[in-house]
Amino acid sequence: MAFLNKISAIFGNSDEKTLKKLMPVVTEINRHEPEFQLKSDVELLAYSMNLKSKVLAGASLDAILPNAFALVREASVRVLGQRHFDVQLIGGIVLHQGKIAEMRTGEGKTLVSTLPAYLNALNSKGVHVVTVNDYLALRDAQWMGAIYDFLGISVAALQHDKAFLYDSLNRDKNNNPLREIQRNEAYEADITYGTNNEFGFDYLRDNMVSKFDDKVQKKLPYAIVDEVDNILIDEARTPLIISGPSRQNPNEYLQFSRIPSLLVKEYDYSIEEKHKTISLTEKGISKIENALHINNLYDPENYSQVHFVENALRAEVFFVKDKEYVVNNGEVVIVDEFTGRLMVGRRYSDGLHQAIEAKEKVKVQRESITYATITLQNYFRLYSKLSGMTGTASTEAEEFWKIYNLEVVSIPTNNIIRRIDSTDVIYRDQKAKYEAVVQDIIKRIAMGQPVLVGTTDIDKSEQISQMLKAKNVNHEVLNAKQHDREALIIAQAGRPGAVTVATNMAGRGTDIVLGGNNSISEIDNFDWEMNHKKVIDAGGLCIIGTERHESRRIDNQLRGRAGRQGDPGETKFFCALDDDLVRRFGGDRIQSIMDWAGMDQELSIENKMISRSIENAQVKVEAQHFDSRKHLVDYDDVVNSHRNIIYAQRNLILNPTPINSSITLKSQILEIIISEISEIIDDCLIGPDRGMWAIEDMLTDFARIFPIEGDIFNPEYITDNDSDFYKQKVNDYLVSLYEITEQTLGLERCRQLEQILMMRVIDSNWIQHLTTMDNLRQGIGLEAVGQRDPLVMYKKQGFEIFENLQKRISTDTAYIVLKTIINEVSATATRTNDRNVKPVMDQAVSIGKQTTKINTNNKIGRNDKCPCGSGNKYKKCCGVLV
């Protein structure tokens, strides 16, 4: 009852009906607690194994949930000394139901995930716990792995180029229980931790393998996504792509990189900042044409040059060093807009990355050809069950539901929130704002209050750092350039008077402990207690935001750094009228009002109406970003339908499901070849009533697929028969020819060749298809000029292109497989010098010799009964025996 009252007191952020329905389950879990407290460690392990047996025998997970959750809680108390709160139990139930649990920072989401992860691991289908970086994947697997290991559940962790298994019995000399294993072994564990990129790229690589056993990720059962908003929304704007170098000359980008320096903003081109587009003026176009020595930039033959020009301009205007990217060891590395982390290995597509490399005068890498790609949206929708947790999801609830069919449930905090969120302070310009920020920091650290300063990019974090150095203020800087020290910096950000200047990375997945983290530092418990009390007396951690982000959710994440588990804290945002967001949405109008009122440069405004207008601007930008992500999904859904079919075809070739798999693969190929032959025959029927044959063309096409020897390829015989009868005889010939090659090569070798060849045909055509679809998408926007919906036209034309792809795969299979296998027979005979391995056509022609011999006997007419005794007419029996 006390817990229900606590819920009611803070229900402004909770889903009351949902939580009330879950309370009886929480009560049932709590009822089991005394029972498990009395059991020994061995008895708890035996109980866990018994639960697993029940699930494998058919018991539902929902039925055993109270027992399983109570068991995990007791295990956590024994191995970690941490007991799940009731609100954490609710969070675990919500995750098990395939929903998003919105839980405030510091509420212990990492511990919450152990409940549904353990429960769903009991069916031995596997659970994937998705984190935002490799550090957290490894940390959580080792930290929470103690609970799983205690209960007999295996747990593994994926890293960029390694994989580890939690093995408590074989610890290294540093007492580390993580043992390095193969990647496929990590997926065989009951629970696997890893990043979204590792899981996603493994899926793509699995669909490029040439052997089924080379796959590592054979199933996608259940995923728990930590920081679900960051992974399913922020990172979802960039698709996962596996690519290889193209033949494009990278030096062409260097030639075009000088063009932006020739152009003057507003005179030669204009910028639309809301949508980040550039429009060239007539004067600008003329300058570019003179520089390139061409008459018309937009002539169709100059299309590729327009592409280079546009990328060079975008790289110059919209992509700023130390904001969107950094130059690290001679390479351009993207900085994640939302987390501030370096995205090593990721590159902008469509030549934009090369344009930035040319701009920065570093080595320009070749453009790439896409071998495989998928958006994160479509990857995570492949899971049978999906859930997630974060501190900030409610502002994006609509997107979660529309794209992922995920419901957001707000979970109340375990303790009442004591954090104070102050009204925004608005200054005229950046200079006045940053000076005010520095003065506020100095005032707070004098009281012993720790301060975390949030910035939107690397450049601004370093600018504030320089200003603090000038005032002799000791501080730490946390941005993509110091990402290796992230955990250490965040761990000590709560010490008295500590100042931490950070980008949006600000330690997601780690908590800022007031007084500092004594588990990392050398400080003893007594000193830590003193520091802890000093920070609380000073008001707790203070969060200072130096400007509003485009997304309210990112601002809420920054606020959430303070006030964990009922701690005191304060948050305050400093804004300026020339901040990007404020300027784009009416900052000049506020500037005019301040000028009219005669306000000084240094004075600030604290006005709720202006704060609301900034928030409204954020809502507009969020809507734009949602539209762009929805746009990405809508277009990728078209390719996704193609991808599903192609990958299913690959899987059928790699791992035929019927018992007699050899017949399955062979029958697929024969079906394709026979269909192609039928089409060739139909195309060669000419004349008004299609009663005449284009024999020469038909035999030429036949010869490209198989050897044409025997009476059935005699022009006289062809013209004597109707097309249906002739098709059947050619089909019979092909089947017998295929069986002869199969006997000569051996079943195993024949199956290997078939598999290799069909995979090559599918993969090469699929790569071309991805390039074609990408080119189609780039130009499909022009359909709007003709009052046609570009997406509808993309779907229509994409369907036609995919039909052509399937036709091309069938044709290539027909023209390559049989010819290659027959050549392999000849090569085998030559290589082994085995006189017993006869060339295939010797055997095929020998079958036709009976036909020739009988046919030369003038006593038998073509309509006479066949001497073989079948009773059929000679021309429909041994006359065409092959």
PDB file of N, CA and C in Angstrom, residues 642-688:
ATOM      1  N   HIS A 642      12.984  -6.596 -50.789  1.00  0.00           N
ATOM      2  CA  HIS A 642      13.882  -7.280 -51.726  1.00  0.00           C
ATOM      3  C   HIS A 642      14.917  -8.089 -50.946  1.00  0.00           C
ATOM      4  N   ARG A 643      15.473  -7.452 -49.903  1.00  0.00           N
ATOM      5  CA  ARG A 643      16.517  -8.080 -49.091  1.00  0.00           C
ATOM      6  C   ARG A 643      16.020  -9.380 -48.466  1.00  0.00           C
ATOM      7  N   ASN A 644      14.811  -9.360 -47.948  1.00  0.00           N
ATOM      8  CA  ASN A 644      14.260 -10.552 -47.293  1.00  0.00           C
ATOM      9  C   ASN A 644      14.154 -11.721 -48.266  1.00  0.00           C
ATOM     10  N   ILE A 645      13.746 -11.428 -49.496  1.00  0.00           N
ATOM     11  CA  ILE A 645      13.609 -12.487 -50.503  1.00  0.00           C
ATOM     12  C   ILE A 645      14.977 -13.045 -50.894  1.00  0.00           C
ATOM     13  N   ILE A 646      15.928 -12.134 -51.151  1.00  0.00           N
ATOM     14  CA  ILE A 646      17.268 -12.569 -51.564  1.00  0.00           C
ATOM     15  C   ILE A 646      17.952 -13.362 -50.457  1.00  0.00           C
ATOM     16  N   TYR A 647      17.868 -12.865 -49.227  1.00  0.00           N
ATOM     17  CA  TYR A 647      18.506 -13.568 -48.106  1.00  0.00           C
ATOM     18  C   TYR A 647      17.848 -14.934 -47.870  1.00  0.00           C
ATOM     19  N   ALA A 648      16.530 -15.009 -48.081  1.00  0.00           N
ATOM     20  CA  ALA A 648      15.839 -16.303 -47.951  1.00  0.00           C
ATOM     21  C   ALA A 648      16.338 -17.273 -49.023  1.00  0.00           C
ATOM     22  N   GLN A 649      16.556 -16.760 -50.237  1.00  0.00           N
ATOM     23  CA  GLN A 649      17.085 -17.608 -51.315  1.00  0.00           C
ATOM     24  C   GLN A 649      18.489 -18.099 -50.974  1.00  0.00           C
ATOM     25  N   ARG A 650      19.311 -17.184 -50.423  1.00  0.00           N
ATOM     26  CA  ARG A 650      20.670 -17.578 -50.022  1.00  0.00           C
ATOM     27  C   ARG A 650      20.625 -18.674 -48.961  1.00  0.00           C
ATOM     28  N   ASN A 651      19.754 -18.476 -47.972  1.00  0.00           N
ATOM     29  CA  ASN A 651      19.673 -19.447 -46.879  1.00  0.00           C
ATOM     30  C   ASN A 651      19.212 -20.810 -47.366  1.00  0.00           C
ATOM     31  N   LEU A 652      18.309 -20.808 -48.337  1.00  0.00           N
ATOM     32  CA  LEU A 652      17.823 -22.080 -48.881  1.00  0.00           C
ATOM     33  C   LEU A 652      18.939 -22.809 -49.614  1.00  0.00           C
ATOM     34  N   ILE A 653      19.805 -22.048 -50.267  1.00  0.00           N
ATOM     35  CA  ILE A 653      20.944 -22.660 -50.975  1.00  0.00           C
ATOM     36  C   ILE A 653      21.983 -23.158 -49.977  1.00  0.00           C
ATOM     37  N   LEU A 654      22.253 -22.338 -48.937  1.00  0.00           N
ATOM     38  CA  LEU A 654      23.262 -22.705 -47.942  1.00  0.00           C
ATOM     39  C   LEU A 654      22.821 -23.857 -47.057  1.00  0.00           C
ATOM     40  N   ASN A 655      21.523 -23.874 -46.736  1.00  0.00           N
ATOM     41  CA  ASN A 655      21.025 -24.869 -45.786  1.00  0.00           C
ATOM     42  C   ASN A 655      19.643 -25.359 -46.205  1.00  0.00           C
ATOM     43  N   PRO A 656      19.574 -26.181 -47.274  1.00  0.00           N
ATOM     44  CA  PRO A 656      18.264 -26.680 -47.716  1.00  0.00           C
ATOM     45  C   PRO A 656      17.570 -27.431 -46.586  1.00  0.00           C
ATOM     46  N   THR A 657      16.300 -27.135 -46.391  1.00  0.00           N
ATOM     47  CA  THR A 657      15.593 -27.699 -45.238  1.00  0.00           C
ATOM     48  C   THR A 657      15.107 -29.139 -45.415  1.00  0.00           C
ATOM     49  N   PRO A 658      14.712 -29.594 -46.622  1.00  0.00           N
ATOM     50  CA  PRO A 658      14.225 -30.974 -46.725  1.00  0.00           C
ATOM     51  C   PRO A 658      15.315 -31.985 -46.359  1.00  0.00           C
ATOM     52  N   ILE A 659      14.895 -33.222 -46.047  1.00  0.00           N
ATOM     53  CA  ILE A 659      15.841 -34.254 -45.625  1.00  0.00           C
ATOM     54  C   ILE A 659      16.830 -34.550 -46.743  1.00  0.00           C
ATOM     55  N   ASN A 660      16.318 -34.743 -47.969  1.00  0.00           N
ATOM     56  CA  ASN A 660      17.200 -35.030 -49.101  1.00  0.00           C
ATOM     57  C   ASN A 660      17.620 -33.718 -49.740  1.00  0.00           C
ATOM     58  N   SER A 661      18.594 -33.046 -49.132  1.00  0.00           N
ATOM     59  CA  SER A 661      18.970 -31.706 -49.568  1.00  0.00           C
ATOM     60  C   SER A 661      19.610 -31.702 -50.950  1.00  0.00           C
ATOM     61  N   SER A 662      20.270 -32.816 -51.332  1.00  0.00           N
ATOM     62  CA  SER A 662      20.931 -32.854 -52.636  1.00  0.00           C
ATOM     63  C   SER A 662      19.926 -32.703 -53.764  1.00  0.00           C
ATOM     64  N   ILE A 663      18.770 -33.369 -53.618  1.00  0.00           N
ATOM     65  CA  ILE A 663      17.731 -33.251 -54.643  1.00  0.00           C
ATOM     66  C   ILE A 663      17.172 -31.832 -54.673  1.00  0.00           C
ATOM     67  N   THR A 664      17.048 -31.223 -53.525  1.00  0.00           N
ATOM     68  CA  THR A 664      16.465 -29.884 -53.442  1.00  0.00           C
ATOM     69  C   THR A 664      17.268 -28.879 -54.248  1.00  0.00           C
ATOM     70  N   LEU A 665      18.581 -28.830 -54.059  1.00  0.00           N
ATOM     71  CA  LEU A 665      19.413 -27.869 -54.766  1.00  0.00           C
ATOM     72  C   LEU A 665      19.443 -28.190 -56.258  1.00  0.00           C
ATOM     73  N   LYS A 666      19.543 -29.456 -56.565  1.00  0.00           N
ATOM     74  CA  LYS A 666      19.554 -29.872 -57.966  1.00  0.00           C
ATOM     75  C   LYS A 666      18.236 -29.509 -58.642  1.00  0.00           C
ATOM     76  N   SER A 667      17.126 -29.764 -57.946  1.00  0.00           N
ATOM     77  CA  SER A 667      15.818 -29.484 -58.546  1.00  0.00           C
ATOM     78  C   SER A 667      15.616 -27.988 -58.764  1.00  0.00           C
ATOM     79  N   GLN A 668      16.162 -27.161 -57.856  1.00  0.00           N
ATOM     80  CA  GLN A 668      16.069 -25.705 -58.045  1.00  0.00           C
ATOM     81  C   GLN A 668      16.746 -25.297 -59.345  1.00  0.00           C
ATOM     82  N   ILE A 669      17.955 -25.827 -59.551  1.00  0.00           N
ATOM     83  CA  ILE A 669      18.720 -25.444 -60.741  1.00  0.00           C
ATOM     84  C   ILE A 669      18.047 -25.964 -62.011  1.00  0.00           C
ATOM     85  N   LEU A 670      17.608 -27.226 -61.979  1.00  0.00           N
ATOM     86  CA  LEU A 670      16.942 -27.778 -63.158  1.00  0.00           C
ATOM     87  C   LEU A 670      15.667 -27.015 -63.484  1.00  0.00           C
ATOM     88  N   GLU A 671      14.945 -26.619 -62.454  1.00  0.00           N
ATOM     89  CA  GLU A 671      13.721 -25.846 -62.675  1.00  0.00           C
ATOM     90  C   GLU A 671      14.038 -24.523 -63.365  1.00  0.00           C
ATOM     91  N   ILE A 672      15.121 -23.871 -62.914  1.00  0.00           N
ATOM     92  CA  ILE A 672      15.534 -22.599 -63.517  1.00  0.00           C
ATOM     93  C   ILE A 672      15.956 -22.812 -64.967  1.00  0.00           C
ATOM     94  N   ILE A 673      16.778 -23.870 -65.210  1.00  0.00           N
ATOM     95  CA  ILE A 673      17.269 -24.122 -66.572  1.00  0.00           C
ATOM     96  C   ILE A 673      16.114 -24.467 -67.506  1.00  0.00           C
ATOM     97  N   ILE A 674      15.221 -25.328 -67.046  1.00  0.00           N
ATOM     98  CA  ILE A 674      14.081 -25.737 -67.888  1.00  0.00           C
ATOM     99  C   ILE A 674      13.182 -24.543 -68.193  1.00  0.00           C
ATOM    100  N   SER A 675      12.984 -23.682 -67.212  1.00  0.00           N
ATOM    101  CA  SER A 675      12.175 -22.477 -67.430  1.00  0.00           C
ATOM    102  C   SER A 675      12.832 -21.569 -68.466  1.00  0.00           C
ATOM    103  N   GLU A 676      14.155 -21.456 -68.381  1.00  0.00           N
ATOM    104  CA  GLU A 676      14.878 -20.608 -69.334  1.00  0.00           C
ATOM    105  C   GLU A 676      14.798 -21.200 -70.746  1.00  0.00           C
ATOM    106  N   ILE A 677      14.925 -22.519 -70.834  1.00  0.00           N
ATOM    107  CA  ILE A 677      14.834 -23.188 -72.140  1.00  0.00           C
ATOM    108  C   ILE A 677      13.449 -22.970 -72.743  1.00  0.00           C
ATOM    109  N   SER A 678      12.420 -23.106 -71.898  1.00  0.00           N
ATOM    110  CA  SER A 678      11.050 -22.899 -72.367  1.00  0.00           C
ATOM    111  C   SER A 678      10.878 -21.494 -72.924  1.00  0.00           C
ATOM    112  N   GLU A 679      11.483 -20.535 -72.248  1.00  0.00           N
ATOM    113  CA  GLU A 679      11.362 -19.143 -72.691  1.00  0.00           C
ATOM    114  C   GLU A 679      12.094 -18.932 -74.017  1.00  0.00           C
ATOM    115  N   ILE A 680      13.263 -19.563 -74.140  1.00  0.00           N
ATOM    116  CA  ILE A 680      14.023 -19.442 -75.397  1.00  0.00           C
ATOM    117  C   ILE A 680      13.198 -20.005 -76.558  1.00  0.00           C
ATOM    118  N   ILE A 681      12.586 -21.168 -76.339  1.00  0.00           N
ATOM    119  CA  ILE A 681      11.776 -21.796 -77.404  1.00  0.00           C
ATOM    120  C   ILE A 681      10.592 -20.898 -77.758  1.00  0.00           C
ATOM    121  N   ASP A 682       9.920 -20.369 -76.759  1.00  0.00           N
ATOM    122  CA  ASP A 682       8.771 -19.490 -77.019  1.00  0.00           C
ATOM    123  C   ASP A 682       9.182 -18.258 -77.800  1.00  0.00           C
ATOM    124  N   ASP A 683      10.354 -17.699 -77.460  1.00  0.00           N
ATOM    125  CA  ASP A 683      10.816 -16.482 -78.144  1.00  0.00           C
ATOM    126  C   ASP A 683      11.202 -16.764 -79.591  1.00  0.00           C
ATOM    127  N   CYS A 684      11.486 -18.030 -79.891  1.00  0.00           N
ATOM    128  CA  CYS A 684      11.931 -18.372 -81.244  1.00  0.00           C
ATOM    129  C   CYS A 684      10.795 -18.880 -82.132  1.00  0.00           C
ATOM    130  N   LEU A 685       9.574 -18.818 -81.622  1.00  0.00           N
ATOM    131  CA  LEU A 685       8.411 -19.121 -82.451  1.00  0.00           C
ATOM    132  C   LEU A 685       7.966 -17.827 -83.123  1.00  0.00           C
ATOM    133  N   ILE A 686       8.007 -17.804 -84.436  1.00  0.00           N
ATOM    134  CA  ILE A 686       7.733 -16.564 -85.165  1.00  0.00           C
ATOM    135  C   ILE A 686       6.621 -16.790 -86.185  1.00  0.00           C
ATOM    136  N   GLY A 687       6.314 -15.727 -86.910  1.00  0.00           N
ATOM    137  CA  GLY A 687       5.273 -15.811 -87.928  1.00  0.00           C
ATOM    138  C   GLY A 687       3.928 -15.363 -87.392  1.00  0.00           C
ATOM    139  N   PRO A 688       2.960 -15.169 -88.292  1.00  0.00           N
ATOM    140  CA  PRO A 688       1.627 -14.680 -87.894  1.00  0.00           C
ATOM    141  C   PRO A 688       0.957 -15.569 -86.856  1.00  0.00           C
TER     142      PRO A 688
END
